[in-house]
Coordinates of N, CA and C in Angstrom, one line a residue:
X21 N 98.4 43.7 129.0 CA 97.8 43.1 127.7 C 98.9 42.8 126.8
X22 N 98.8 41.7 126.1 CA 99.8 41.3 125.1 C 99.0 40.7 123.9
X23 N 99.6 40.8 122.8 CA 99.0 40.3 121.6 C 99.2 38.7 121.6
X24 N 98.0 38.1 121.2 CA 98.0 36.6 121.1 C 97.9 36.4 119.6
X25 N 98.7 35.5 119.1 CA 98.7 35.2 117.7 C 98.8 33.7 117.4
X26 N 97.9 33.2 116.6 CA 97.9 31.8 116.2 C 98.0 31.7 114.7
X27 N 98.9 30.9 114.2 CA 99.1 30.7 112.7 C 98.9 29.3 112.4
X28 N 98.1 29.0 111.3 CA 97.9 27.7 110.8 C 98.1 27.7 109.3
X29 N 98.5 26.5 108.7 CA 98.7 26.5 107.2 C 98.3 25.1 106.7
X30 N 97.7 25.2 105.5 CA 97.4 23.9 104.8 C 97.7 24.1 103.3
X31 N 98.0 23.0 102.7 CA 98.3 22.9 101.2 C 97.1 22.4 100.5
X32 N 96.7 23.0 99.4 CA 95.5 22.7 98.6 C 95.9 22.2 97.2
X33 N 95.2 21.3 96.6 CA 95.5 20.9 95.3 C 95.1 21.8 94.2
X34 N 94.2 22.8 94.5 CA 93.7 23.7 93.5 C 94.7 24.9 93.3
X35 N 94.7 25.5 92.2 CA 95.6 26.6 91.9 C 95.2 27.8 92.8
X36 N 96.2 28.7 93.1 CA 96.0 29.8 94.0 C 94.7 30.7 93.6
X37 N 94.5 30.9 92.4 CA 93.3 31.8 92.0 C 92.0 31.1 92.4
X38 N 91.9 29.8 92.2 CA 90.7 29.1 92.5 C 90.5 29.0 94.1
X39 N 91.6 28.8 94.8 CA 91.6 28.8 96.2 C 91.2 30.1 96.8
X40 N 91.8 31.2 96.3 CA 91.5 32.5 96.8 C 90.0 32.8 96.5
X41 N 89.5 32.5 95.3 CA 88.1 32.8 95.0 C 87.2 32.1 95.9
X42 N 87.5 30.8 96.2 CA 86.6 30.1 97.2 C 86.7 30.7 98.6
X43 N 87.9 31.1 99.0 CA 88.0 31.7 100.3 C 87.3 33.1 100.4
X44 N 87.3 33.8 99.3 CA 86.7 35.2 99.2 C 85.2 35.1 99.1
X45 N 84.6 33.9 98.9 CA 83.2 33.8 98.7 C 82.5 33.6 100.1
X46 N 82.1 34.7 100.7 CA 81.5 34.7 102.0 C 80.1 34.4 102.0
X47 N 79.5 34.3 100.8 CA 78.0 34.0 100.7 C 77.7 32.5 100.6
X48 N 78.4 31.8 99.7 CA 78.1 30.4 99.5 C 79.2 29.5 100.1
X49 N 80.5 29.7 99.9 CA 81.5 28.8 100.4 C 81.7 28.9 101.9
X50 N 81.8 30.1 102.4 CA 82.1 30.2 103.8 C 81.1 29.5 104.8
X51 N 79.8 29.6 104.5 CA 78.9 28.9 105.4 C 79.1 27.4 105.4
X52 N 79.6 26.9 104.2 CA 79.8 25.4 104.1 C 81.0 24.9 104.9
X53 N 81.9 25.8 105.3 CA 83.2 25.4 105.9 C 83.2 25.8 107.4
X54 N 82.2 26.4 107.9 CA 82.2 26.8 109.3 C 82.1 25.7 110.3
X55 N 83.0 25.6 111.2 CA 82.8 24.6 112.3 C 81.6 25.0 113.2
X56 N 81.2 24.0 114.0 CA 80.0 24.3 114.9 C 80.2 25.4 115.9
X57 N 81.5 25.8 116.1 CA 81.7 26.9 117.0 C 81.3 28.3 116.5
X58 N 81.0 28.4 115.2 CA 80.5 29.6 114.6 C 79.0 29.5 114.4
X59 N 78.2 30.4 115.1 CA 76.8 30.4 115.0 C 76.3 31.8 114.6
X60 N 75.1 31.8 114.0 CA 74.5 33.1 113.6 C 75.2 33.8 112.5
X61 N 76.0 33.1 111.7 CA 76.8 33.7 110.6 C 75.8 34.4 109.6
X62 N 76.2 35.6 109.3 CA 75.4 36.4 108.2 C 76.4 37.3 107.5
X63 N 76.1 37.4 106.2 CA 76.7 38.4 105.4 C 75.8 39.6 105.4
X64 N 76.3 40.8 105.9 CA 75.4 42.0 106.0 C 75.7 43.0 105.0
X65 N 76.7 42.8 104.2 CA 77.0 43.7 103.1 C 78.0 43.0 102.2
X66 N 78.0 43.3 100.9 CA 78.9 42.6 99.9 C 78.6 41.2 99.8
X67 N 79.7 40.4 99.9 CA 79.6 38.9 99.8 C 80.8 38.3 99.2
X68 N 81.6 39.1 98.5 CA 82.8 38.5 97.8 C 84.0 39.5 98.1
X69 N 84.9 39.0 98.9 CA 86.1 39.8 99.1 C 86.0 41.1 99.7
X70 N 86.8 42.1 99.3 CA 86.8 43.4 99.8 C 85.5 44.1 100.0
X71 N 85.2 44.7 101.1 CA 84.0 45.4 101.4 C 82.9 44.5 101.9
X72 N 83.1 43.2 102.1 CA 82.1 42.3 102.7 C 82.1 42.6 104.2
X73 N 80.9 42.6 104.7 CA 80.7 42.7 106.2 C 80.0 41.4 106.6
X74 N 80.6 40.8 107.7 CA 80.0 39.5 108.2 C 79.8 39.7 109.7
X75 N 78.9 38.9 110.2 CA 78.7 38.9 111.7 C 78.4 37.4 112.1
X76 N 78.9 37.1 113.2 CA 78.8 35.7 113.8 C 79.1 35.7 115.2
X77 N 78.7 34.6 115.9 CA 79.2 34.4 117.3 C 80.2 33.2 117.3
X78 N 81.3 33.5 117.9 CA 82.4 32.5 118.0 C 82.4 31.9 119.4
X79 N 82.1 30.6 119.5 CA 82.0 30.0 120.8 C 83.4 29.4 121.1
X80 N 84.2 30.1 121.7 CA 85.6 29.7 122.0 C 85.6 28.5 123.0
X81 N 84.7 28.6 123.9 CA 84.5 27.5 124.9 C 83.0 27.4 125.1
X82 N 82.6 26.4 126.0 CA 81.2 26.3 126.3 C 80.6 27.5 126.9
X83 N 81.4 28.2 127.7 CA 81.0 29.4 128.4 C 81.4 30.7 127.8
X84 N 82.3 30.7 126.9 CA 82.9 32.0 126.4 C 82.5 32.2 124.9
X85 N 81.7 33.2 124.6 CA 81.3 33.5 123.3 C 81.7 34.9 122.9
X86 N 82.2 35.1 121.7 CA 82.5 36.4 121.3 C 81.7 36.8 120.1
X87 N 81.0 37.9 120.1 CA 80.2 38.3 119.0 C 81.1 39.1 118.1
X88 N 81.2 38.8 116.8 CA 82.1 39.4 115.9 C 81.3 40.1 114.8
X89 N 81.7 41.3 114.5 CA 81.2 42.1 113.4 C 82.4 42.5 112.6
X90 N 82.7 41.8 111.5 CA 83.9 42.0 110.8 C 83.7 42.7 109.4
X91 N 84.7 43.4 109.0 CA 84.8 44.1 107.7 C 86.0 43.4 107.0
X92 N 85.8 43.0 105.7 CA 86.8 42.4 105.0 C 87.5 43.4 104.1
X93 N 88.9 43.4 104.1 CA 89.7 44.2 103.2 C 90.7 43.2 102.5
X94 N 91.2 43.7 101.5 CA 92.2 42.9 100.7 C 93.5 43.7 100.7
X95 N 94.4 43.4 101.7 CA 95.7 44.1 101.7 C 96.4 44.0 100.4
X96 N 97.3 45.0 100.0 CA 97.9 45.0 98.7 C 98.9 43.9 98.5
X97 N 99.4 43.2 99.5 CA 100.5 42.2 99.4 C 99.9 40.9 99.0
X98 N 99.8 40.6 97.7 CA 99.4 39.2 97.3 C 97.9 39.0 97.4
X99 N 97.5 37.7 97.5 CA 96.1 37.3 97.6 C 95.8 37.1 99.1
X100 N 95.3 38.2 99.7 CA 95.0 38.2 101.1 C 93.7 38.8 101.4
X101 N 93.1 38.2 102.5 CA 91.8 38.8 103.0 C 92.0 39.0 104.5
X102 N 91.7 40.2 104.9 CA 91.8 40.6 106.3 C 90.4 40.8 106.9
X103 N 90.0 40.0 107.9 CA 88.7 40.2 108.5 C 89.0 40.9 109.9
X104 N 88.5 42.2 110.0 CA 88.8 43.0 111.2 C 87.5 43.2 111.9
X105 N 87.5 42.7 113.2 CA 86.3 42.9 114.0 C 86.2 44.4 114.4
X106 N 85.0 45.0 114.1 CA 84.8 46.4 114.4 C 84.7 46.7 115.9
X107 N 84.4 45.7 116.7 CA 84.2 45.9 118.1 C 85.3 45.4 119.1
X108 N 86.4 44.9 118.5 CA 87.5 44.4 119.3 C 88.8 44.4 118.5
X109 N 89.8 43.8 119.0 CA 91.1 43.8 118.3 C 91.3 42.5 117.5
X110 N 90.3 41.7 117.4 CA 90.4 40.4 116.7 C 90.6 40.7 115.2
X111 N 91.6 40.1 114.7 CA 92.0 40.1 113.2 C 92.2 38.7 112.7
X112 N 91.7 38.4 111.6 CA 91.9 37.1 110.9 C 92.5 37.4 109.5
X113 N 93.7 37.1 109.3 CA 94.4 37.3 108.0 C 94.5 36.0 107.3
X114 N 93.9 35.9 106.1 CA 94.0 34.8 105.2 C 95.0 35.1 104.1
X115 N 95.9 34.2 103.8 CA 96.9 34.4 102.7 C 97.0 33.2 101.9
X116 N 96.9 33.4 100.6 CA 96.9 32.3 99.6 C 98.2 32.5 98.7
X117 N 99.0 31.5 98.6 CA 100.2 31.6 97.8 C 100.4 30.3 97.0
X118 N 101.1 30.4 95.9 CA 101.4 29.2 95.1 C 102.3 28.3 95.9
X119 N 102.0 27.0 95.7 CA 102.8 25.9 96.3 C 102.9 24.8 95.3
X120 N 103.9 23.9 95.4 CA 104.0 22.8 94.5 C 102.7 22.0 94.4
X121 N 102.2 21.9 93.2 CA 101.0 21.1 93.0 C 99.7 21.8 93.4
X122 N 99.8 23.1 93.7 CA 98.5 23.8 94.1 C 98.8 25.1 94.8
X123 N 98.2 25.2 96.0 CA 98.3 26.5 96.7 C 98.5 26.2 98.2
X124 N 99.0 27.2 98.9 CA 99.1 27.2 100.3 C 98.3 28.2 101.0
X125 N 97.5 27.9 101.9 CA 96.6 28.8 102.7 C 97.2 29.0 104.1
X126 N 97.5 30.2 104.5 CA 97.9 30.5 105.8 C 96.9 31.4 106.5
X127 N 96.5 31.1 107.7 CA 95.6 31.9 108.4 C 96.3 32.3 109.7
X128 N 96.2 33.6 110.0 CA 96.7 34.1 111.3 C 95.6 34.8 112.0
X129 N 95.4 34.4 113.2 CA 94.3 35.0 114.1 C 95.0 35.7 115.2
X130 N 94.8 37.0 115.4 CA 95.4 37.8 116.4 C 94.4 38.6 117.2
X131 N 94.7 38.9 118.4 CA 93.9 39.8 119.3 C 94.8 40.2 120.5
X132 N 94.3 41.3 121.1 CA 95.0 41.7 122.3 C 94.4 41.0 123.5
X133 N 95.2 40.2 124.2 CA 94.7 39.4 125.3 C 94.5 40.3 126.6
X134 N 93.9 39.7 127.5 CA 93.6 40.4 128.8 C 94.9 40.4 129.6
X135 N 94.9 41.2 130.6 CA 96.1 41.3 131.5 C 95.9 40.5 132.8
X136 N 96.9 40.4 133.6 CA 96.8 39.7 134.9 C 96.6 38.2 134.8
X137 N 95.9 37.7 135.8 CA 95.7 36.3 135.9 C 94.8 35.8 134.8
X138 N 93.7 36.5 134.5 CA 92.9 36.2 133.3 C 93.7 36.1 132.0
X139 N 94.6 37.0 131.8 CA 95.4 37.1 130.6 C 96.3 35.9 130.6
X140 N 96.8 35.4 131.8 CA 97.7 34.3 131.8 C 97.0 33.0 131.3
X141 N 95.7 32.8 131.8 CA 95.0 31.7 131.3 C 94.6 31.8 129.9
X142 N 94.3 33.0 129.4 CA 93.9 33.2 128.0 C 95.1 32.9 127.1
X143 N 96.3 33.4 127.4 CA 97.5 33.1 126.7 C 97.9 31.6 126.7
X144 N 97.5 31.0 127.8 CA 97.9 29.5 127.9 C 96.9 28.6 127.2
X145 N 95.6 28.9 127.3 CA 94.6 28.0 126.7 C 93.9 28.4 125.4
X146 N 93.8 29.7 125.2 CA 93.1 30.1 124.0 C 93.7 29.7 122.7
X147 N 95.1 29.8 122.5 CA 95.7 29.4 121.3 C 95.3 28.0 120.8
X148 N 95.3 27.0 121.8 CA 94.9 25.7 121.4 C 93.5 25.6 120.9
X149 N 92.6 26.3 121.5 CA 91.2 26.3 121.0 C 91.1 26.9 119.6
X150 N 91.8 28.0 119.4 CA 91.7 28.7 118.1 C 92.4 27.8 117.0
X151 N 93.5 27.1 117.4 CA 94.1 26.2 116.4 C 93.1 25.1 116.0
X152 N 92.4 24.5 117.0 CA 91.4 23.5 116.7 C 90.3 24.0 115.8
X153 N 89.7 25.1 116.2 CA 88.6 25.7 115.4 C 89.0 26.1 114.0
X154 N 90.1 26.8 113.8 CA 90.5 27.2 112.5 C 91.1 26.1 111.7
X155 N 91.7 25.1 112.4 CA 92.2 23.9 111.7 C 91.0 23.2 111.1
X156 N 89.9 23.1 111.8 CA 88.7 22.4 111.2 C 88.2 23.2 110.1
X157 N 88.2 24.5 110.2 CA 87.7 25.4 109.1 C 88.6 25.2 107.8
X158 N 89.9 25.1 108.0 CA 90.8 24.9 106.9 C 90.6 23.5 106.3
X159 N 90.4 22.5 107.1 CA 90.1 21.1 106.6 C 88.8 21.1 105.8
X160 N 87.8 21.8 106.3 CA 86.5 21.8 105.5 C 86.7 22.5 104.2
X161 N 87.5 23.6 104.2 CA 87.7 24.3 103.0 C 88.4 23.4 102.0
X162 N 89.4 22.7 102.5 CA 90.2 21.7 101.6 C 89.2 20.7 101.0
X163 N 88.3 20.2 101.8 CA 87.3 19.2 101.3 C 86.4 19.8 100.3
X164 N 85.9 21.0 100.5 CA 85.0 21.7 99.6 C 85.7 22.0 98.2
X165 N 86.9 22.5 98.3 CA 87.6 22.8 97.1 C 88.0 21.5 96.3
X166 N 88.3 20.5 97.0 CA 88.6 19.2 96.3 C 87.4 18.6 95.7
X167 N 86.2 18.8 96.3 CA 84.9 18.3 95.8 C 84.5 19.1 94.5
X168 N 84.8 20.4 94.5 CA 84.4 21.3 93.4 C 85.5 22.3 93.1
X169 N 86.6 21.8 92.5 CA 87.8 22.7 92.2 C 87.5 23.8 91.3
X170 N 86.4 23.9 90.6 CA 86.1 24.9 89.6 C 85.7 26.2 90.3

């Protein structure tokens, strides 16, 4: 088993605080930016930032679905949100930082991959799918923030 990690980044025209607030809004904003690969999304506790609990099914491929039950924490280093699946090693770390003309959002998706032949195929093909899915999520977040920067 080895750790698989995918990192994506986008620049937003909104200031870091507004971007972080939008990202931390798991009740209203997050459902608006979910790609079709996320189904059954629910907030089961909290709703904004630290202490929020979410559940959803992530359809990585047509045949592979992962049920996620994540708890959100805010690591002390800057404006970050860490979504940790309670049933697996899946972690999604969102980081918001100042950038020229706005803010930069970086998302890092990590998990422990399978071993053997199955692990080889997972390490080979899964990162591309995750890049596509989370890239779409970042693009939709950009559009939502641009439409309503307040």
